[in-house]
Coordinates of C-alpha atoms and ligand atoms in Angstrom, one line a residue:
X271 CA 3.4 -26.1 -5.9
X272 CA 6.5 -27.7 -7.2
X273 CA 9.7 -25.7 -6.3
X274 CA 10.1 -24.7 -9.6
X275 CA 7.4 -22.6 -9.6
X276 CA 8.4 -18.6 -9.6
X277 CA 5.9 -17.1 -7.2
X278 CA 4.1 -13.6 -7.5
X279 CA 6.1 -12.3 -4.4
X280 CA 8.5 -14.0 -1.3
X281 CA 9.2 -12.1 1.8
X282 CA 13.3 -11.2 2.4
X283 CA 13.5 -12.3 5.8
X284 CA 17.0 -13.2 6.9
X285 CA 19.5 -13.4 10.1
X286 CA 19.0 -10.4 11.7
X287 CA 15.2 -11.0 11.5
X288 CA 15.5 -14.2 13.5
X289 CA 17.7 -12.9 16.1
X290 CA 15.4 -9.9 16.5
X291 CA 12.6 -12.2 16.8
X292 CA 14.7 -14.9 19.3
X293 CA 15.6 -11.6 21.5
X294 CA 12.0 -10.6 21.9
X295 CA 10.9 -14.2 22.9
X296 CA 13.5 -13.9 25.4
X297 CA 12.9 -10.5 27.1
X298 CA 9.6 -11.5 28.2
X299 CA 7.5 -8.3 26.2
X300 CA 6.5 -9.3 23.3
X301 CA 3.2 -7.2 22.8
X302 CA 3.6 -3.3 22.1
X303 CA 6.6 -1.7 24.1
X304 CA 10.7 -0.8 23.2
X305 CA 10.7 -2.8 19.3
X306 CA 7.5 -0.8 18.2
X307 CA 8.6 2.6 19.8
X308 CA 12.4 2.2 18.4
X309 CA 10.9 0.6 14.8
X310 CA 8.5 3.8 14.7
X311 CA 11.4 6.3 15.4
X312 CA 13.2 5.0 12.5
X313 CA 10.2 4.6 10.6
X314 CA 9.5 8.5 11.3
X315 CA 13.4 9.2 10.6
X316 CA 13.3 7.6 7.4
X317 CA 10.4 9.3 5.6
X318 CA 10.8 12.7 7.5
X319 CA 8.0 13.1 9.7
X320 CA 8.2 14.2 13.1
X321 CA 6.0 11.3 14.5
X322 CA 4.8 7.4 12.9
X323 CA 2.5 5.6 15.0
X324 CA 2.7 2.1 14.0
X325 CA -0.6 -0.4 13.8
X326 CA -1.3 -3.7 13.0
X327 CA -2.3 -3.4 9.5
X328 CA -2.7 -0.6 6.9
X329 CA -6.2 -0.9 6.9
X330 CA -5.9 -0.5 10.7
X331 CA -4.1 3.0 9.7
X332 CA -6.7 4.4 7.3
X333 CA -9.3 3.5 9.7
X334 CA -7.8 5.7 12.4
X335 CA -6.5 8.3 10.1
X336 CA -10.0 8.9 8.6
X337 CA -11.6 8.8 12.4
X338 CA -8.8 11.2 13.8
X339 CA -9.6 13.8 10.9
X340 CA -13.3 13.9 11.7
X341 CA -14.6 12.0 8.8
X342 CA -18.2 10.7 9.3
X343 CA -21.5 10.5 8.1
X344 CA -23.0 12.5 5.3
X345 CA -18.8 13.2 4.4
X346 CA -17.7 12.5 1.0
X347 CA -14.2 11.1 0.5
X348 CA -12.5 11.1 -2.9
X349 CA -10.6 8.2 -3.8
X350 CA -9.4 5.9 -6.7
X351 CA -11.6 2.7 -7.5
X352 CA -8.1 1.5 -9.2
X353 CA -7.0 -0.2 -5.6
X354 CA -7.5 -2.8 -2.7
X355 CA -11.2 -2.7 -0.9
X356 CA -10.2 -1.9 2.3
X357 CA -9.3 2.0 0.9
X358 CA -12.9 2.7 -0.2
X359 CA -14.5 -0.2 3.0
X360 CA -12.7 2.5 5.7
X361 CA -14.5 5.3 4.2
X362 CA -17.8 3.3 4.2
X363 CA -17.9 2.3 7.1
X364 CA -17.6 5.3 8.5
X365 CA -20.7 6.0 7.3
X366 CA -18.8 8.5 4.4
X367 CA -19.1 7.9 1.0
X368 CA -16.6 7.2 -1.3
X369 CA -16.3 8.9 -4.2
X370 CA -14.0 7.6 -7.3
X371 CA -12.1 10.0 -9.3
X372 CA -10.8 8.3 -12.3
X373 CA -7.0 7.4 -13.2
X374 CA -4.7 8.2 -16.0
X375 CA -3.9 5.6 -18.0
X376 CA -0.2 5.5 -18.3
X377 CA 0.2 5.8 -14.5
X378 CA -3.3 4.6 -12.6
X379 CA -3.1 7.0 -10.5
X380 CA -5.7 9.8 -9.6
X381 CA -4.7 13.5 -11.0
X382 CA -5.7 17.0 -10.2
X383 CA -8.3 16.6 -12.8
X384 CA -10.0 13.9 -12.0
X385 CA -10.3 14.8 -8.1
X386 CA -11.2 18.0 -9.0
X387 CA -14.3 16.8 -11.6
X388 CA -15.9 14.6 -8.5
X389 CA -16.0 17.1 -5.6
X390 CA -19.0 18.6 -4.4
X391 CA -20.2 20.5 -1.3
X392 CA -19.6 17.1 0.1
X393 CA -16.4 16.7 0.1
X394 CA -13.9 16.6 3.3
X395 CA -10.8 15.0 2.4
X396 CA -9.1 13.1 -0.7
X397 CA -8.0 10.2 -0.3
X398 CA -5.0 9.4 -2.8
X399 CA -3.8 5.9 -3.8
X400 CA 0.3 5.9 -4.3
X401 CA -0.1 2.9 -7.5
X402 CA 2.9 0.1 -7.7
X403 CA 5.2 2.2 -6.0
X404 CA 4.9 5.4 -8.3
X405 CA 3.6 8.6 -6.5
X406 CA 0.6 10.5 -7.5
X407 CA 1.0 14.6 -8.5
X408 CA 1.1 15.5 -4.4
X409 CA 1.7 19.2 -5.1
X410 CA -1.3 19.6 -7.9
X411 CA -3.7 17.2 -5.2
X412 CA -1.9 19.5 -2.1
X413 CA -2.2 22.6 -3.2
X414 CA -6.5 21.5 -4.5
X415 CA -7.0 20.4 -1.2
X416 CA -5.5 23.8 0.3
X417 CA -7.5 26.1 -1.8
X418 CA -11.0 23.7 -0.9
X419 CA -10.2 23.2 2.9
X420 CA -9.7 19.5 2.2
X421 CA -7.6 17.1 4.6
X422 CA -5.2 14.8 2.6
X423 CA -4.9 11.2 4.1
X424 CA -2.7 9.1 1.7
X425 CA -3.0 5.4 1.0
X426 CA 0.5 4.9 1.0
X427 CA 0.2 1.1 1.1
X428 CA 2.4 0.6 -2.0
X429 CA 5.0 3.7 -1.4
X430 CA 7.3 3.1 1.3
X431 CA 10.3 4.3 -0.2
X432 CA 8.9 6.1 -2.8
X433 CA 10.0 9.9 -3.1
X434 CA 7.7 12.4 -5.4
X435 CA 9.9 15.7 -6.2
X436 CA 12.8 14.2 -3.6
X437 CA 10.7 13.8 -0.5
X438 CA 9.9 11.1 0.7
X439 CA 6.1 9.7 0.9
X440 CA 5.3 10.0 4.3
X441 CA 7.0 13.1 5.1
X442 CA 6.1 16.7 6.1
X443 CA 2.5 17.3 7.4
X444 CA 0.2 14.9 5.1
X445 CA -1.2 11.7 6.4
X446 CA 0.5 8.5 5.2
X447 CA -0.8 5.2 5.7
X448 CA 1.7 2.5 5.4
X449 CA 1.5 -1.7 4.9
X450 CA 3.4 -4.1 5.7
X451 CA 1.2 -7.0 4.8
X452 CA 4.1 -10.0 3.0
X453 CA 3.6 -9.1 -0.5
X454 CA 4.7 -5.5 0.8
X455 CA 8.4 -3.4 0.2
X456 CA 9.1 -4.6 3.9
X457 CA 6.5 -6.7 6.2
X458 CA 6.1 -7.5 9.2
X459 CA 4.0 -10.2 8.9
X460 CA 0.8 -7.9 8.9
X461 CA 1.5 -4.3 10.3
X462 CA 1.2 -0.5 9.7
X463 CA 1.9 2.7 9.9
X464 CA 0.5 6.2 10.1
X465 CA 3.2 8.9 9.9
X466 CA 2.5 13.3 10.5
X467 CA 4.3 15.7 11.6
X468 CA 1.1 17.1 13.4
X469 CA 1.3 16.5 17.5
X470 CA -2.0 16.9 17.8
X471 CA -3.2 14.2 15.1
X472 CA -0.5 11.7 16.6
X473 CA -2.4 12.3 19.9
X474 CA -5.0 10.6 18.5
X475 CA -3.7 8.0 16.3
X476 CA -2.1 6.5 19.7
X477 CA -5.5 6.9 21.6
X478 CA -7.6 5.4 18.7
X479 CA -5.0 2.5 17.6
X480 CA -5.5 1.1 21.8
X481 CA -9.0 1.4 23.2
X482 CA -9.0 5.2 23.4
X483 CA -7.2 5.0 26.5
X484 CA -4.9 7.6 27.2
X485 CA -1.7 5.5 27.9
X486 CA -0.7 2.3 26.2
X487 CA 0.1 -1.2 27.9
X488 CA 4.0 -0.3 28.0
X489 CA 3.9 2.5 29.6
X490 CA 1.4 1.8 32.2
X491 CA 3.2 -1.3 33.3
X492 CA 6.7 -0.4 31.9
X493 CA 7.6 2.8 33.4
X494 CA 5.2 3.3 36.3
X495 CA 4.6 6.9 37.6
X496 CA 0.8 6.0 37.9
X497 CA -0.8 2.9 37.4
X498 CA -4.3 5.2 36.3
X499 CA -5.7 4.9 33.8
X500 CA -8.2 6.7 31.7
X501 CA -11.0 5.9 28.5
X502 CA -10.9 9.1 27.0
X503 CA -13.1 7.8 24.0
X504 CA -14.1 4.7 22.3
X505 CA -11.4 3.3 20.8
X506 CA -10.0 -0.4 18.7
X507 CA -7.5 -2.1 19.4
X508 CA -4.6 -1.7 16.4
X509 CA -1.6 -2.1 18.2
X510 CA 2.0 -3.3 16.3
X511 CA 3.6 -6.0 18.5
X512 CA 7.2 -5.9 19.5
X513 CA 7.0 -9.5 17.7
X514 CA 6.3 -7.8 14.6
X515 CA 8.3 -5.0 14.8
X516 CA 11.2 -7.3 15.4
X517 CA 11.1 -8.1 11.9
X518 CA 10.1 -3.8 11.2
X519 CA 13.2 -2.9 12.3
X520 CA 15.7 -5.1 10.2
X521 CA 13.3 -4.7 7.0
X522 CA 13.4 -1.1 7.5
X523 CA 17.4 -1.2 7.4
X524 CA 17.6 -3.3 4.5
X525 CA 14.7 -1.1 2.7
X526 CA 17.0 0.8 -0.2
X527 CA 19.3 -2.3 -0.6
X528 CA 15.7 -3.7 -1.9
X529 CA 14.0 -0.8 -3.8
X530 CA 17.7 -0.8 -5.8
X531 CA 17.6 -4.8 -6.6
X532 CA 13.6 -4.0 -7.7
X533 CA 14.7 -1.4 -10.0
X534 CA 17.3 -3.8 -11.9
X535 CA 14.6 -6.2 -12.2
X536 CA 12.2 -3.7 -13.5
X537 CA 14.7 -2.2 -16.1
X538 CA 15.4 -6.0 -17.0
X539 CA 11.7 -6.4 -17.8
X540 CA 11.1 -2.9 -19.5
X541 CA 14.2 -4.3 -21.8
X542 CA 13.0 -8.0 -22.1
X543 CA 9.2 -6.8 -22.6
X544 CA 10.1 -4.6 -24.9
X545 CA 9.7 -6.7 -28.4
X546 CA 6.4 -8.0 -27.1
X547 CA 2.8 -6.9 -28.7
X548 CA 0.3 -6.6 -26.3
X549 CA 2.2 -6.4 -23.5
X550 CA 2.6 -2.7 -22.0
X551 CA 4.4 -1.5 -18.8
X552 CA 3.2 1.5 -17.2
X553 CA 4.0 4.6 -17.5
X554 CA 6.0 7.0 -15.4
X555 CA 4.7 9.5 -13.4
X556 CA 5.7 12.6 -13.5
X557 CA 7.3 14.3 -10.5
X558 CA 8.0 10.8 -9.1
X559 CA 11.8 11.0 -8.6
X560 CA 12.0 7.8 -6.7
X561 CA 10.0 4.5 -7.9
X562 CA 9.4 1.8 -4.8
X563 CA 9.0 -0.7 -7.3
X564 CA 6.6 -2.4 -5.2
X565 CA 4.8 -3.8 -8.5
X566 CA 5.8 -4.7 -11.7
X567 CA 2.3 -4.4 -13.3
X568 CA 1.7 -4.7 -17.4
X569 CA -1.5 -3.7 -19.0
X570 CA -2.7 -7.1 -21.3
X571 CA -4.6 -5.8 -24.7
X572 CA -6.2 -9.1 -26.3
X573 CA -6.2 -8.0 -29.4
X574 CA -2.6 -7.6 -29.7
X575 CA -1.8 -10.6 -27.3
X576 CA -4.1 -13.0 -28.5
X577 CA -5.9 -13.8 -25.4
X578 CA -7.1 -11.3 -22.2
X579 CA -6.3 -10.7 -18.6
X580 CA -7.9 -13.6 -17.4
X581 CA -6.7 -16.1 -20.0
X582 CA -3.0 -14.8 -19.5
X583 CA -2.9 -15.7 -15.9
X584 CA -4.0 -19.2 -16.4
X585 CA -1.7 -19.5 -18.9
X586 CA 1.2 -18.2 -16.7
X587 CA -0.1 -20.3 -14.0
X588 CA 0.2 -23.2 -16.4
X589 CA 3.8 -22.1 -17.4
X590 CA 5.0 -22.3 -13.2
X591 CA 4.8 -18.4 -13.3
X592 CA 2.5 -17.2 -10.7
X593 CA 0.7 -13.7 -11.5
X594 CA -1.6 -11.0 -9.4
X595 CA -4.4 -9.1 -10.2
X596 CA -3.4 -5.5 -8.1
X597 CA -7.2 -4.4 -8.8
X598 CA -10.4 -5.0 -10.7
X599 CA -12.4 -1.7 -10.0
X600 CA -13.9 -1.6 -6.3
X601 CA -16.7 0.5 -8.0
X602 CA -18.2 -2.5 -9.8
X603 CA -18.1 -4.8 -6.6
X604 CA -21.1 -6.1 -5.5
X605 CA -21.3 -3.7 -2.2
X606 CA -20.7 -0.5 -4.3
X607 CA -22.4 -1.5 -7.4
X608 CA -25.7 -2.1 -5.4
X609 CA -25.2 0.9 -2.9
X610 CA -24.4 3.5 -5.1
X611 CA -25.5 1.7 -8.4
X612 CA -22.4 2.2 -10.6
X613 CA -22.6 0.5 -13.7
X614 CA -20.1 -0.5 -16.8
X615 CA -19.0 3.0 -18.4
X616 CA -19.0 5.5 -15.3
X617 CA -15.3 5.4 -14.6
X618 CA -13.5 4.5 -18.0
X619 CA -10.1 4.9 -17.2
X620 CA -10.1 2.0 -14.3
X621 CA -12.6 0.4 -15.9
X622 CA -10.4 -0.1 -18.7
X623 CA -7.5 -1.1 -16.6
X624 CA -9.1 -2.9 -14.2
X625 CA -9.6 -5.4 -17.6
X626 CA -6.6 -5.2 -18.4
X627 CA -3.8 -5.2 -15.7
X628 CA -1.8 -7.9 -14.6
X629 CA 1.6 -8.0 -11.9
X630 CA 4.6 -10.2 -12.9
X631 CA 6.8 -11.5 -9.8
X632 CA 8.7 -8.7 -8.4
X633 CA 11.0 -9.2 -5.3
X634 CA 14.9 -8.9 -4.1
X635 CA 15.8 -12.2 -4.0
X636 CA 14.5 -13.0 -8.3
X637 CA 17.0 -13.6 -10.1
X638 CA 18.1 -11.9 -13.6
X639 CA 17.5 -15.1 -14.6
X640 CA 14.0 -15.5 -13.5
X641 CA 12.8 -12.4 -15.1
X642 CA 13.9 -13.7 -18.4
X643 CA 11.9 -16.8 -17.6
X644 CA 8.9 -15.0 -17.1
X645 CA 9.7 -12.7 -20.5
X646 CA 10.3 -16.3 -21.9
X647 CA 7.0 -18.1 -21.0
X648 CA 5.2 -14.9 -22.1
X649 CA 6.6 -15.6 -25.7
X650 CA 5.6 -18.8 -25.4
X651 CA 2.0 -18.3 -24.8
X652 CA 2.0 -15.7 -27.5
X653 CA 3.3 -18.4 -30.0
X654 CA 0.9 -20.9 -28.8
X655 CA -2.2 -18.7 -29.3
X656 CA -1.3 -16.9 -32.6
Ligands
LIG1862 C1 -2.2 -3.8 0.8 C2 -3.1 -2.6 0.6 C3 -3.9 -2.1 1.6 C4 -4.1 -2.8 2.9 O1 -3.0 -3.1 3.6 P1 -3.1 -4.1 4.8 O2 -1.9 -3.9 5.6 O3 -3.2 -5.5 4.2 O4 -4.3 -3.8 5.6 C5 -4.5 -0.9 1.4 N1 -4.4 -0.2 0.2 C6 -3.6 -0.7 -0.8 C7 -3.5 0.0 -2.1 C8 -3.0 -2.0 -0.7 O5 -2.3 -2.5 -1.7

């Protein structure tokens, strides 16, 4: 790639990153032990739960958050097709099954309704996907959960930031999986994190995330009162390293500095966008009061635009403007399409979107300018095709 190509997404490492990481190097512990533990106090201080337990990826996090809540064969999960596979592959291989409860349309995110037309006798826990940085309705999915006996574990992969009625995602007593996987709000190369304000579920996050044994590495070599140890159950090993929460620590700090540069870019291409046919933002949710931005994701219609999804991302591509595709349906992928023999028409919402839907570059360090170049070389393709 030449460098005047405008990526998709760039990490906003910096200074205080390196230093971090340089410190680490030097202190001689650079697996799990004080970066992880500080990064996941401030991680739990930030979003307002009383404990975060960090991991090495948010796929890690789900994993343990849908093993520490008892989910297991014969259990049905409900959860949105409209996201990354590893939301629906946890449930599966658990031996669950994942059931997909359509989106809206202006937000792509699951509703009250649409959970509420999939459950069955089945069903054990929802399984909510936080889209692009909007939250879904948390009180309408909350208080269905409540009156079902359902556990809420949120895919919160997108959301770190984001704050639905004024509280932040992660907060209070549901499960929150977070990511910090590059293209993320803040990274950490690859890393999690599962925040509740439950002791009891944290137990087990810890115990699950490092071989189900009942201390971790730091503290059985760190701060010796006995070097025992015990395998209390058969767990993986998901642990963050003080390497990677190096970098957690300083994203963490600049997090609202970077949601607030997202927000001008995303207002700057609502504005630019806004004379283009063909070309639709999405909507906002309601009882979001505090859009992450992690996405800036517009819905293509081909009739309008002159070409589809597809086309338009080759075209970008051709114009130095690179794109992402944030998700064709997991229904219709070959493992669930042959498992639970979904075909074309059964969820029509993300069907429909997962035609449609395309990200433009979104991160702190874009320029104003750059968003106008990608606003620009949309026009352009328009022209050339009509
Ligand atoms: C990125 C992402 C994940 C997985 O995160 P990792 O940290 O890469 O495991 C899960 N769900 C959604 C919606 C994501 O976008």
């Amino acid at each position: 790639m030449s460098d005047n190509n405008l990526p998709l997404s760039r990490p906003s490492l910096g200074e205080e990153e390196i230093g971090e990481i340089l410190d680490v190097i030097q202190s001689g512990w650079i697996t799990s032990g004080p970066r992880v533990k500080r990064f996941e106090e401030e991680f739990s201080r930030y979003v307002g739960a009383r404990h975060a337990v960090a991991v090495n990826s948010c796929t890690a996090a789900l994993h343990v958050a849908l093993l520490a809540h008892g989910i297991g064969a014969g259990d049905e999960v409900i959860t949105s097709s409209m996201t990354w596979s590893a939301t629906a592959n946890m449930i599966e291989v658990l031996g669950a099954k994942p059931v997909f409860a359509d989106v809206d349309r202006q937000t792509l995110q699951v509703t009250p309704e649409t959970v509420s037309a999939v459950m069955t006798e089945r069903t054990r826990a929802i399984l909510p996907v936080h889209f692009a940085g909007q939250s879904c309705d948390l009180d309408g999915l909350a208080g269905l959960a409540a009156s079902h006996g359902l556990t809420i574990i949120q895919d919160a992969a997108h959301a770190v930031g984001t704050e639905f009625c004024g509280r932040r995602i992660g907060g209070g007593d549901l499960t929150a999986c977070f990511s910090f996987h590059p293209i993320k709000n803040i990274t950490t190369g690859e890393g999690g994190m599962i925040t509740t304000d439950s002791d009891e579920l944290a137990d087990k996050f810890r115990l699950l995330r490092f071989h189900g044994v009942n201390r971790d590495a730091w503290s059985r070599y760190g701060k010796i009162d006995s070097p025992r140890y015990e395998t209390v159950t058969p767990g993986w090993k998901y642990n963050l390293t003080d390497l990677q929460a190096a970098l957690g620590i300083h994203q963490l700090a600049k997090l609202d500095g970077f949601i607030e540069r997202r927000t001008h870019l995303a207002e700057l291409y609502r504005d630019q966008l806004a004379g283009i046919d063909g070309v639709k933002p999405l909507g906002p949710a309601s009882g979001t009061s505090r859009h992450a931005w992690h996405l800036f994701v517009v819905t293509i219609e081909a009739d309008q635009f002159g070409c589809d999804r597809d086309r338009f991302m080759q075209l970008m591509a051709q114009q130095g403007v690179g794109t992402g595709l944030h998700f064709t349906a997991v229904h219709l992928h070959e493992h669930y399409r042959s498992r639970y023999g979904y075909a074309l028409g059964d969820i029509p919402n993300t069907e429909w979107a997962s035609d449609r839907v395309v990200s433009l570059p979104l991160f702190p360090r874009m320029s104003d300018a750059d968003v106008t170049r990608v606003c620009e070389a949309i026009r352009t393709i328009k022209r050339g095709i009509s």
